[in-house]
mmCIF file of C-alpha atoms in Angstrom:
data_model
loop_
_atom_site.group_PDB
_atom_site.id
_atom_site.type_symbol
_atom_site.label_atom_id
_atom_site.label_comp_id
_atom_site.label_asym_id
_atom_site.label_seq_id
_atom_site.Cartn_x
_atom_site.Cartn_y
_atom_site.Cartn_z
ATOM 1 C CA UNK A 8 85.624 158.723 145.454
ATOM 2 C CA UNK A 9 87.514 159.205 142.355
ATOM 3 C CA UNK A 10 88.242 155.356 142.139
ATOM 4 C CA UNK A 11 84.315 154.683 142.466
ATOM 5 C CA UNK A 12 83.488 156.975 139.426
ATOM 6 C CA UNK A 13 86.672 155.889 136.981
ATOM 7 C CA UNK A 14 84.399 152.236 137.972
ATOM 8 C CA UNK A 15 80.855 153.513 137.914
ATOM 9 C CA UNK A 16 82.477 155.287 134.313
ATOM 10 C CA UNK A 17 83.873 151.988 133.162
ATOM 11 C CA UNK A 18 80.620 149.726 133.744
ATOM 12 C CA UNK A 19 78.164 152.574 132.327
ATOM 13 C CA UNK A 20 80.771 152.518 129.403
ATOM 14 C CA UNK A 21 81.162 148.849 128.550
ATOM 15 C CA UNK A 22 77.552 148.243 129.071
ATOM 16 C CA UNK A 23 76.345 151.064 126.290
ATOM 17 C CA UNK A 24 79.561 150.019 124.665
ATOM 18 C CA UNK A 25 78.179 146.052 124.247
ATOM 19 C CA UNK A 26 75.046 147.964 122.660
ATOM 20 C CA UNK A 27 75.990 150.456 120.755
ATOM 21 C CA UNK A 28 77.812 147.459 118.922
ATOM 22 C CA UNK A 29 74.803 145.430 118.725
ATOM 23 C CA UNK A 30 72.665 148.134 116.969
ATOM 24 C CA UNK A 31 75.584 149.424 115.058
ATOM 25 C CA UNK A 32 76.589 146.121 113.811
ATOM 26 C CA UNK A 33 73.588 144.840 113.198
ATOM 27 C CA UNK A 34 72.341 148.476 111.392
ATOM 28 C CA UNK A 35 75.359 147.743 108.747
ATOM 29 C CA UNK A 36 74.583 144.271 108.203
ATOM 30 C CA UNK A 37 71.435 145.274 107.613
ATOM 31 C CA UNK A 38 72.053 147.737 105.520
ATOM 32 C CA UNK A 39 74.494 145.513 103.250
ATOM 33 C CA UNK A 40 72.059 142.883 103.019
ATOM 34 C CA UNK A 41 68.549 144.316 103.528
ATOM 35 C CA UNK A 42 66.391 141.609 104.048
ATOM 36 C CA UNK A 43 63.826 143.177 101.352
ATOM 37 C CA UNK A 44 64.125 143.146 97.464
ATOM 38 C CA UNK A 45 64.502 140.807 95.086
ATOM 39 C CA UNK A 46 67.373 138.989 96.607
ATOM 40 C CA UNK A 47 66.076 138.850 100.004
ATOM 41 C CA UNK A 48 66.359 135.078 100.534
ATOM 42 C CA UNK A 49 69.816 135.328 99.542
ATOM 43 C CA UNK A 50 70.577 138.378 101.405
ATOM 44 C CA UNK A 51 68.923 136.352 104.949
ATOM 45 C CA UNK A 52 70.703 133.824 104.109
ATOM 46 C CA UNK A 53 74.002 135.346 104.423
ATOM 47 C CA UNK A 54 73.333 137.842 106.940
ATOM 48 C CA UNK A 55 72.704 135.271 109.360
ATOM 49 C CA UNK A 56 75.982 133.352 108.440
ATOM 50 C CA UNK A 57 77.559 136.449 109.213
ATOM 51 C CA UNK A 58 75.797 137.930 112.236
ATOM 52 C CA UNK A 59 77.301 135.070 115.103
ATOM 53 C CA UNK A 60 80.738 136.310 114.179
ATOM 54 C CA UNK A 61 79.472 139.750 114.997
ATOM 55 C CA UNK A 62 78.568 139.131 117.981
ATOM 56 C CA UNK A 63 81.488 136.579 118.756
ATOM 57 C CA UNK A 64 84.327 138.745 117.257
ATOM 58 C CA UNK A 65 84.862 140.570 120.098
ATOM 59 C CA UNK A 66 85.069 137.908 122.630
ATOM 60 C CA UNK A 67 87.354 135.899 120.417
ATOM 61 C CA UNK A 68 89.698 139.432 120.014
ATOM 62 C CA UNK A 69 89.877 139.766 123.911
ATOM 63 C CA UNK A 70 90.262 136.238 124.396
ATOM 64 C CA UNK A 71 93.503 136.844 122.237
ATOM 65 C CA UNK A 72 94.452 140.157 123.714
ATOM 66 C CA UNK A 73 94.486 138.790 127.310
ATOM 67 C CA UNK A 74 94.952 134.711 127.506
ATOM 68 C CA UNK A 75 96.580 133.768 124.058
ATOM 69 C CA UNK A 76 98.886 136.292 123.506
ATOM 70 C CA UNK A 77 100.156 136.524 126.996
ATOM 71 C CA UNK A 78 100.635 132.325 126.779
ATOM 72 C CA UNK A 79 102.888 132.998 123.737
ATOM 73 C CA UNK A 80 105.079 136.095 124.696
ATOM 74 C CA UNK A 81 105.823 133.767 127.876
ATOM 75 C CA UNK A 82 107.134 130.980 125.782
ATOM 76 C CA UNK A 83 109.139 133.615 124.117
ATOM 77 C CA UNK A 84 110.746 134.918 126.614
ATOM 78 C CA UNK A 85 111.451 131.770 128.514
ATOM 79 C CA UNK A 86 113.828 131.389 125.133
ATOM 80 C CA UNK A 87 115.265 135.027 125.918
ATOM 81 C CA UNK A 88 118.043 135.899 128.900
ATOM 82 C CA UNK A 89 116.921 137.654 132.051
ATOM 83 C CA UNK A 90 116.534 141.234 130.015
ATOM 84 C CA UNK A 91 114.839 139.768 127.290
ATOM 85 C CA UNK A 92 118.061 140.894 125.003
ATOM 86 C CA UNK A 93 119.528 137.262 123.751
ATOM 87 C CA UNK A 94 117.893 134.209 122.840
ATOM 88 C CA UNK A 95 119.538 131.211 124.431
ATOM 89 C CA UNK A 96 117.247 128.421 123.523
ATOM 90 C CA UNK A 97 116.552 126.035 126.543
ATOM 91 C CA UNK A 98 119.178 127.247 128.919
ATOM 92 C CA UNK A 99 116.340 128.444 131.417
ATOM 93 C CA UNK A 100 114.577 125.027 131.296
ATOM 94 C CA UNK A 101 117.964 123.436 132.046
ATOM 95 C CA UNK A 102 118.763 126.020 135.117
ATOM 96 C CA UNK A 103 115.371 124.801 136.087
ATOM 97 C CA UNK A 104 116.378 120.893 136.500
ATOM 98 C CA UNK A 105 119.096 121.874 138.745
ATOM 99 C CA UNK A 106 117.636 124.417 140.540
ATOM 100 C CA UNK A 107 117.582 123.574 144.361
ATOM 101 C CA UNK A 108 114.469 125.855 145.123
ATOM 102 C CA UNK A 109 112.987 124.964 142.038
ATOM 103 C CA UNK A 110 112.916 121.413 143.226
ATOM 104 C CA UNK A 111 111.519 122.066 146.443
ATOM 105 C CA UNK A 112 108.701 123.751 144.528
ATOM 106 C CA UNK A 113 107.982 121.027 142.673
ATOM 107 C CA UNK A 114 107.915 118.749 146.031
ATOM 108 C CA UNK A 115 105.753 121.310 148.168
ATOM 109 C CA UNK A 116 103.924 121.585 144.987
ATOM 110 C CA UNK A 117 103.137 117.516 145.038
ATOM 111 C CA UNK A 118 102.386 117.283 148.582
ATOM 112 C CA UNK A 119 99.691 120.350 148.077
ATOM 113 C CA UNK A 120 98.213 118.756 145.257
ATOM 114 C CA UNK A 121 97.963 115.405 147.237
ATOM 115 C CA UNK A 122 96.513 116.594 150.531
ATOM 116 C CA UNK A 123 94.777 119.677 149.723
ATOM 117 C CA UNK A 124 91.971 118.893 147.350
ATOM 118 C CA UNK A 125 91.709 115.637 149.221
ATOM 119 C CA UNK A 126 91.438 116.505 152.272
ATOM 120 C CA UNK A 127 88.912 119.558 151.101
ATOM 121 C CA UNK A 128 86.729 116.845 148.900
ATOM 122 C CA UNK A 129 86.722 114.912 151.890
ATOM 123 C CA UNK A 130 85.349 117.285 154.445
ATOM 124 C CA UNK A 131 83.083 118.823 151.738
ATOM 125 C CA UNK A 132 81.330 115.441 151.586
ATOM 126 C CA UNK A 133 80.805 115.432 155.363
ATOM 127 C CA UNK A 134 79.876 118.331 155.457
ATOM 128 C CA UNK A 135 76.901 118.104 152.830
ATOM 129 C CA UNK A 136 76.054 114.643 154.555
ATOM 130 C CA UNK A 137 75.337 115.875 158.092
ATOM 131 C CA UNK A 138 74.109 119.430 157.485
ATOM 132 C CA UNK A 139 71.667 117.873 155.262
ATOM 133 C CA UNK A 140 70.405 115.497 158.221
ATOM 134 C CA UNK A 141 70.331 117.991 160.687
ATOM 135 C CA UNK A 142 67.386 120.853 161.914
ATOM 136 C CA UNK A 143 69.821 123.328 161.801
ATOM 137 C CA UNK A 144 72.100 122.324 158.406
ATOM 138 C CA UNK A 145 71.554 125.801 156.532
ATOM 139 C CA UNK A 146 73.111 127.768 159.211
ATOM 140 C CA UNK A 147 76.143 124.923 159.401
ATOM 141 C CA UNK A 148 76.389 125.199 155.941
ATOM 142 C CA UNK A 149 76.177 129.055 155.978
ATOM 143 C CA UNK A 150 79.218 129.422 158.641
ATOM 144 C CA UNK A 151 81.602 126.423 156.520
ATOM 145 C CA UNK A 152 80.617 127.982 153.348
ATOM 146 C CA UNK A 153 81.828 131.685 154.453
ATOM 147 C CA UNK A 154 85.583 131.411 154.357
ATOM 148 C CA UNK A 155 85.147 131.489 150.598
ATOM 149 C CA UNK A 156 83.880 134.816 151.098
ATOM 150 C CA UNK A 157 87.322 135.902 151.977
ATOM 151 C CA UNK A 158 90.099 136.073 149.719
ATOM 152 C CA UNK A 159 93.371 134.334 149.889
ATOM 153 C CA UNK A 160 95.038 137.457 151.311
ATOM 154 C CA UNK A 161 92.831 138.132 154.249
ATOM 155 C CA UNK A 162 92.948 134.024 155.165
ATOM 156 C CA UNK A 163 96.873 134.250 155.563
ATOM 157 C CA UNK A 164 96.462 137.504 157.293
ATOM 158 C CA UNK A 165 93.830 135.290 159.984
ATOM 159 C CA UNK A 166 95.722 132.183 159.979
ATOM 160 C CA UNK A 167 98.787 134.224 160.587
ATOM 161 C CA UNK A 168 98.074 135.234 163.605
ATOM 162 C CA UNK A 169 96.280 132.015 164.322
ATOM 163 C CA UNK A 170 100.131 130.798 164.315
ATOM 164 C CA UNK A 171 101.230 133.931 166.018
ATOM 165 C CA UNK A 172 104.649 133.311 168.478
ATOM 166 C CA UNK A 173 105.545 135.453 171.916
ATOM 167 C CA UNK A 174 108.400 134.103 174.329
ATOM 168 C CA UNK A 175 107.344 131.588 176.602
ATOM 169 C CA UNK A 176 105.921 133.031 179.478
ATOM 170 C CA UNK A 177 104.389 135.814 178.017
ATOM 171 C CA UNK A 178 100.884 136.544 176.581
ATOM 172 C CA UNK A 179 100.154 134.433 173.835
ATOM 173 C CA UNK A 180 98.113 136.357 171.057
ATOM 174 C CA UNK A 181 98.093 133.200 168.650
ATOM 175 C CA UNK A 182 95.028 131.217 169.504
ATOM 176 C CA UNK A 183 97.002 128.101 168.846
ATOM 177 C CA UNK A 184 100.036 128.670 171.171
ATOM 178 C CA UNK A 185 97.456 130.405 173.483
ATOM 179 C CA UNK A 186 96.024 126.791 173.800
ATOM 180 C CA UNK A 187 99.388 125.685 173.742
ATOM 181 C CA UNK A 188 100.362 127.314 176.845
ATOM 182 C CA UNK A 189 97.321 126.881 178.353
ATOM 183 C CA UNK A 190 97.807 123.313 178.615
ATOM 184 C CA UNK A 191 101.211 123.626 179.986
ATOM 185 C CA UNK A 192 103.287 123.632 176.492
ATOM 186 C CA UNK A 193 105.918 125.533 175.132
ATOM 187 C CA UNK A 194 104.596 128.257 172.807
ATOM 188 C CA UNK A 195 106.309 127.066 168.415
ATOM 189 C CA UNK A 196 107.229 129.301 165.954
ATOM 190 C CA UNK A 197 104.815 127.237 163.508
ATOM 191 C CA UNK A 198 105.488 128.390 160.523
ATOM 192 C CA UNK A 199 108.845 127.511 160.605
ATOM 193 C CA UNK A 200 109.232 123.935 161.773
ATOM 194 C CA UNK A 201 109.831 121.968 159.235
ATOM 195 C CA UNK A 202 108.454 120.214 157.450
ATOM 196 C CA UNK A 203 105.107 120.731 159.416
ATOM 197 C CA UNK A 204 105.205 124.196 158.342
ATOM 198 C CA UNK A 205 103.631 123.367 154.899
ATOM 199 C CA UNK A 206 101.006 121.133 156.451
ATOM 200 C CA UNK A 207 100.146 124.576 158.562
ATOM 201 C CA UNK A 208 99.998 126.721 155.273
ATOM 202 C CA UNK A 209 97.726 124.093 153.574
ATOM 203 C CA UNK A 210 94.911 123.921 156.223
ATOM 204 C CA UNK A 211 94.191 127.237 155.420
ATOM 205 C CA UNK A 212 93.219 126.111 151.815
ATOM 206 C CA UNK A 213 91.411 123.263 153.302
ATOM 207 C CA UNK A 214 89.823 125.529 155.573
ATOM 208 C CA UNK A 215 88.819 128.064 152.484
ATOM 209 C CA UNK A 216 88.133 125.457 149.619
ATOM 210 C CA UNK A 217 86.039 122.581 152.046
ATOM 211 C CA UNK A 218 83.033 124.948 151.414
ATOM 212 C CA UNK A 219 83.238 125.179 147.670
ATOM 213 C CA UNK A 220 83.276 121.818 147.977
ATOM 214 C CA UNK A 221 80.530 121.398 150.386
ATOM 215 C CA UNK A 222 77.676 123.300 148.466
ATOM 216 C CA UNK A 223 78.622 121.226 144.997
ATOM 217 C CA UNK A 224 78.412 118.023 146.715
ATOM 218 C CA UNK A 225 75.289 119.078 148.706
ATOM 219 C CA UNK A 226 73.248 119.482 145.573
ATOM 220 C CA UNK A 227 74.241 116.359 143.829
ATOM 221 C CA UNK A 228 73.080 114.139 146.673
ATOM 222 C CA UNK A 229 69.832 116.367 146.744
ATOM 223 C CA UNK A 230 69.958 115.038 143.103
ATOM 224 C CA UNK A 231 69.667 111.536 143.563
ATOM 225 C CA UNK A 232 66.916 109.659 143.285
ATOM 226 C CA UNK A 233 64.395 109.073 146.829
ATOM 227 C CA UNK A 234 63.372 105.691 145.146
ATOM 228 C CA UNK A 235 66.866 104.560 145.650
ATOM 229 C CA UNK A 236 67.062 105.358 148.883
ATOM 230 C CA UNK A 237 63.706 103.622 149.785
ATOM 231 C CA UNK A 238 64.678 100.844 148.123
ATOM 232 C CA UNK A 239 67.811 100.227 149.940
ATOM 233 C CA UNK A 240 66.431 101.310 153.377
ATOM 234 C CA UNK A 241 63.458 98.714 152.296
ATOM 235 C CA UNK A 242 66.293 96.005 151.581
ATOM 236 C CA UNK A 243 67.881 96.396 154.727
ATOM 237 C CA UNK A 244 70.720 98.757 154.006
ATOM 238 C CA UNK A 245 72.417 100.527 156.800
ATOM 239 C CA UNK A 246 72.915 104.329 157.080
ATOM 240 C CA UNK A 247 76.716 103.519 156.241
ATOM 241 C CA UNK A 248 75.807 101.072 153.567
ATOM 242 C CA UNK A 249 73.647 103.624 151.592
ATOM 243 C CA UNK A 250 75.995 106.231 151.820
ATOM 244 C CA UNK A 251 79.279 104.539 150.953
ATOM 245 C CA UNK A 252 76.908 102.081 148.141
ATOM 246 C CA UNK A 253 74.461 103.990 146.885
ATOM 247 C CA UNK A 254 74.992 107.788 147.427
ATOM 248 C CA UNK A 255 79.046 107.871 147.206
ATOM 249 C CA UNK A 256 79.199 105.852 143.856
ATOM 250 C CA UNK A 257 75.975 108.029 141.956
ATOM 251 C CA UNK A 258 77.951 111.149 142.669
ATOM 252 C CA UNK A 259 81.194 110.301 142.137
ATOM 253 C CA UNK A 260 81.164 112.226 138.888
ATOM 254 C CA UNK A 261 80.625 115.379 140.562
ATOM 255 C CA UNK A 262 82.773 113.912 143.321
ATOM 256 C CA UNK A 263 85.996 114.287 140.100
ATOM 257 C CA UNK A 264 84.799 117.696 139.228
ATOM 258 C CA UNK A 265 85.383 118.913 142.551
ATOM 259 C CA UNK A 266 88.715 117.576 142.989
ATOM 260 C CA UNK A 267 90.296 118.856 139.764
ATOM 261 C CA UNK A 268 88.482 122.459 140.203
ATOM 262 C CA UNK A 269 90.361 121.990 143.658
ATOM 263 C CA UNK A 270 93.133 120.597 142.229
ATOM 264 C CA UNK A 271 93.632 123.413 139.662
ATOM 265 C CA UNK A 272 93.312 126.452 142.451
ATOM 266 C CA UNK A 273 96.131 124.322 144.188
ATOM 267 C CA UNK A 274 98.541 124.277 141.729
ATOM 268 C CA UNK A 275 98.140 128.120 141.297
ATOM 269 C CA UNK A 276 98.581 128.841 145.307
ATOM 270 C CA UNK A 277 100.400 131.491 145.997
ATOM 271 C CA UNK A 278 98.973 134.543 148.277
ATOM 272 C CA UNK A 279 98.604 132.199 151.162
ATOM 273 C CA UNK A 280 102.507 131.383 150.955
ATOM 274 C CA UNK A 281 103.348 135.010 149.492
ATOM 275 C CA UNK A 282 101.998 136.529 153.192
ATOM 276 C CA UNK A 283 102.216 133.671 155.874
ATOM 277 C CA UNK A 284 106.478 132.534 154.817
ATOM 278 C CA UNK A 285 106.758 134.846 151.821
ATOM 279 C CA UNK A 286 108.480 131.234 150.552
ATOM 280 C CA UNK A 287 111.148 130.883 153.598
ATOM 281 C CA UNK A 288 111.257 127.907 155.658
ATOM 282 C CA UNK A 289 110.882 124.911 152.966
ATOM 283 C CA UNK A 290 107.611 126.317 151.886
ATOM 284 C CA UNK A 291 108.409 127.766 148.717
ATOM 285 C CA UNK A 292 105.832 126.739 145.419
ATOM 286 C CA UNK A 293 106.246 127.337 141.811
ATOM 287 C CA UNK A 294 103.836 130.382 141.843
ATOM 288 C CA UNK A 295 105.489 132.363 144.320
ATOM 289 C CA UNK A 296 109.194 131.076 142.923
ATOM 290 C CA UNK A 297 107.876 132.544 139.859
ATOM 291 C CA UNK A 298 106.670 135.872 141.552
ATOM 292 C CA UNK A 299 110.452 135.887 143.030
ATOM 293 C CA UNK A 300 112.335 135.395 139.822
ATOM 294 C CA UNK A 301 110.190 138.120 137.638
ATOM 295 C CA UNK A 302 109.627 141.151 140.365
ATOM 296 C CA UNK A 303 112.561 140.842 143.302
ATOM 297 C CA UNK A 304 115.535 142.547 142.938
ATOM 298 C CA UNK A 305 117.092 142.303 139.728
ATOM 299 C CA UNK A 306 114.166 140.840 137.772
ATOM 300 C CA UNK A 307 115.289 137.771 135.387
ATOM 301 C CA UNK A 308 112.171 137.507 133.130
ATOM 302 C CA UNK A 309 113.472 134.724 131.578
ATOM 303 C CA UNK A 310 113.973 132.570 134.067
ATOM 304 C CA UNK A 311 110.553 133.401 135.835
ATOM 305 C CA UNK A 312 108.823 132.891 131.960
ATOM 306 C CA UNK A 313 110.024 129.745 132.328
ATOM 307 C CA UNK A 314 108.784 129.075 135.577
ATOM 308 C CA UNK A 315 105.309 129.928 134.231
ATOM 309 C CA UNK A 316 105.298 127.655 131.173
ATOM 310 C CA UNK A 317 106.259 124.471 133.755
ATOM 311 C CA UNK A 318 103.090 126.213 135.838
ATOM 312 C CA UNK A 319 100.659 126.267 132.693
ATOM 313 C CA UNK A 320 101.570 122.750 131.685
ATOM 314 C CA UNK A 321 101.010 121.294 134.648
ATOM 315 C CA UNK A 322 97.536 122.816 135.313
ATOM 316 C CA UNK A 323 96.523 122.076 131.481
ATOM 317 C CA UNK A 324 95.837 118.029 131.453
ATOM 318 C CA UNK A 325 94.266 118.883 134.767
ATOM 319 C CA UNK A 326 91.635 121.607 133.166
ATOM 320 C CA UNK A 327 91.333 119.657 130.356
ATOM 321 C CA UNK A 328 90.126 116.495 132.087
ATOM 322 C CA UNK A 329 87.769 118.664 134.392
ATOM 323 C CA UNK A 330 86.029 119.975 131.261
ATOM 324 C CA UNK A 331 85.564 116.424 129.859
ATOM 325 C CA UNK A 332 83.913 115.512 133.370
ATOM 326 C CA UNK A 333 82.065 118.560 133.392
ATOM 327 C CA UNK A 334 80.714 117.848 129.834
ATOM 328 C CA UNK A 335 79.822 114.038 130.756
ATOM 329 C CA UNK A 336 77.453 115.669 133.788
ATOM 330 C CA UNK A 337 76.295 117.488 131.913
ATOM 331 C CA UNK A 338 74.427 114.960 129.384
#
């Protein structure tokens, strides 16, 4: 209860806080510049040079507060030992190079970026391609599109017990060693064979992200044009032909957008590792490395900093192209 009115007290308070500062604001720039007198063209003139800023100033001030300044204290103390005491240049960078798990980060990392938003595209596109064809396509789409509903948490939490182990012999509460057994197998410890293990972990993205990708897709093909359909059907074209020639190639624009949106939630994974291996196994990525390094044990901020500006740079090309292809659809 308490929790529900500090947030019910927090919304009421940013809401009449966003306009108190509209009337206020605009009251004193009124005031300086009343839009009356003798100088009121001038006075308009610069009021409403001035006003945007009003308005912007305090998105551009918590824009700083909480994404710029964080970015740069980072960088900082990636320069600084583990308590942030010494400065020691680019000795955590180095450590990095040779670091055995940070290297098998960087591979899981590759292989997750290769298969996940792939493989998630892919299905999408399937998936808006039947369920669009079919009587009953808004309840398929519903029941693909409802993982997403979940958070990354709560899918580890199901797809760990998905992978769930018992002895051979006895009762099987995993589904997938159930079936196992069932078929006259011996019952795996999944998430530990190697390296299938990571293949295991990244379905569960795949299962989570192929409805994102499903609903994006599904309105660009609504988007294109019936006469180009007609016209291909009237030509001859088979149901193959106009998808892969016609339909494929007219979204493939929106087609990029998904993948790098996909691409960039990949390269951030971490609560699906953090509760299915907790990193163990092979399966370790730079987010949860990072999570190790600056809140286990003995924390070593600088090394985990540093883990965090490789993160950032990696995901920043990637953003930066997605906005450019976002932009271009959006002409």
């Amino acid at each position: 209860m308490e929790l529900f009115l500090l947030a019910v007290g927090t919304i009421i308070i940013g809401v009449f806080g966003c306009v108190l500062w509209f009337w206020g604001s605009n009251f004193v720039l009124d005031s300086i510049y009343p839009p009356r007198g003798p100088n009121a063209g001038e006075n308009i003139r610069r009021a409403s040079t001035i006003r945007p800023w009003l308005f912007l100033g305090p998105a551009i001030l918590f824009l700083g507060v909480y994404l710029v300044y964080p970015v740069v204290n980072s960088l900082w103390l990636s320069l600084l030992n583990g308590s942030s005491t010494r400065f020691i240049g680019v000795d955590n960078y180095t450590w990095l190079v040779g670091d055995s798990k940070f290297q098998e980060s960087m591979i899981n990392n590759f292989f997750w970026l290769l298969i996940v938003p792939a493989l998630s595209t892919l299905f999408g596109l399937i998936a808006a391609q039947l369920t669009d064809r079919i009587r009953w396509g808004n309840i398929g789409k519903s029941l693909i599109f409802m993982p997403m509903a979940i958070s990354f948490v709560g899918a580890g939490v199901i797809w760990k017990l998905i992978y769930e182990y018992r002895e051979p012999g006895a009762e099987q509460i995993g589904l997938l060693n159930a079936i196992v057994q069932a078929l006259g197998g011996d019952p795996q410890t999944w998430l530990t064979l190697q390296p299938w293990n990571n293949f295991f972990l990244m379905i569960v993205l795949v299962w989570i992200q192929t409805g994102f990708a499903m609903v994006i897709l599904s309105a660009a093909l609504r988007g294109i044009p019936e006469e180009t359909i007609e016209a291909a059907v009237l030509d001859g074209a088979s149901h193959w032909q106009i998808f892969f020639k016609i339909k494929v190639p007219q979204i493939m624009g929106t087609i990029a957008v998904v993948w790098t949106t996909i691409t960039i939630t990949v390269l951030k994974v971490f609560d699906i590792v953090f509760v299915m291996t907790n990193g163990q196994w092979g399966t370790q990525v730079l987010a949860n490395l990072m999570y190790d390094w600056m809140f286990r044990g003995t924390p070593d901020y600088g090394r985990g900093s540093a883990i965090a500006i490789v993160l950032m740079v990696l995901v920043l090309p990637i953003m930066i192209w997605n906005i450019r292809n976002v932009r271009k659809e959006m002409r």
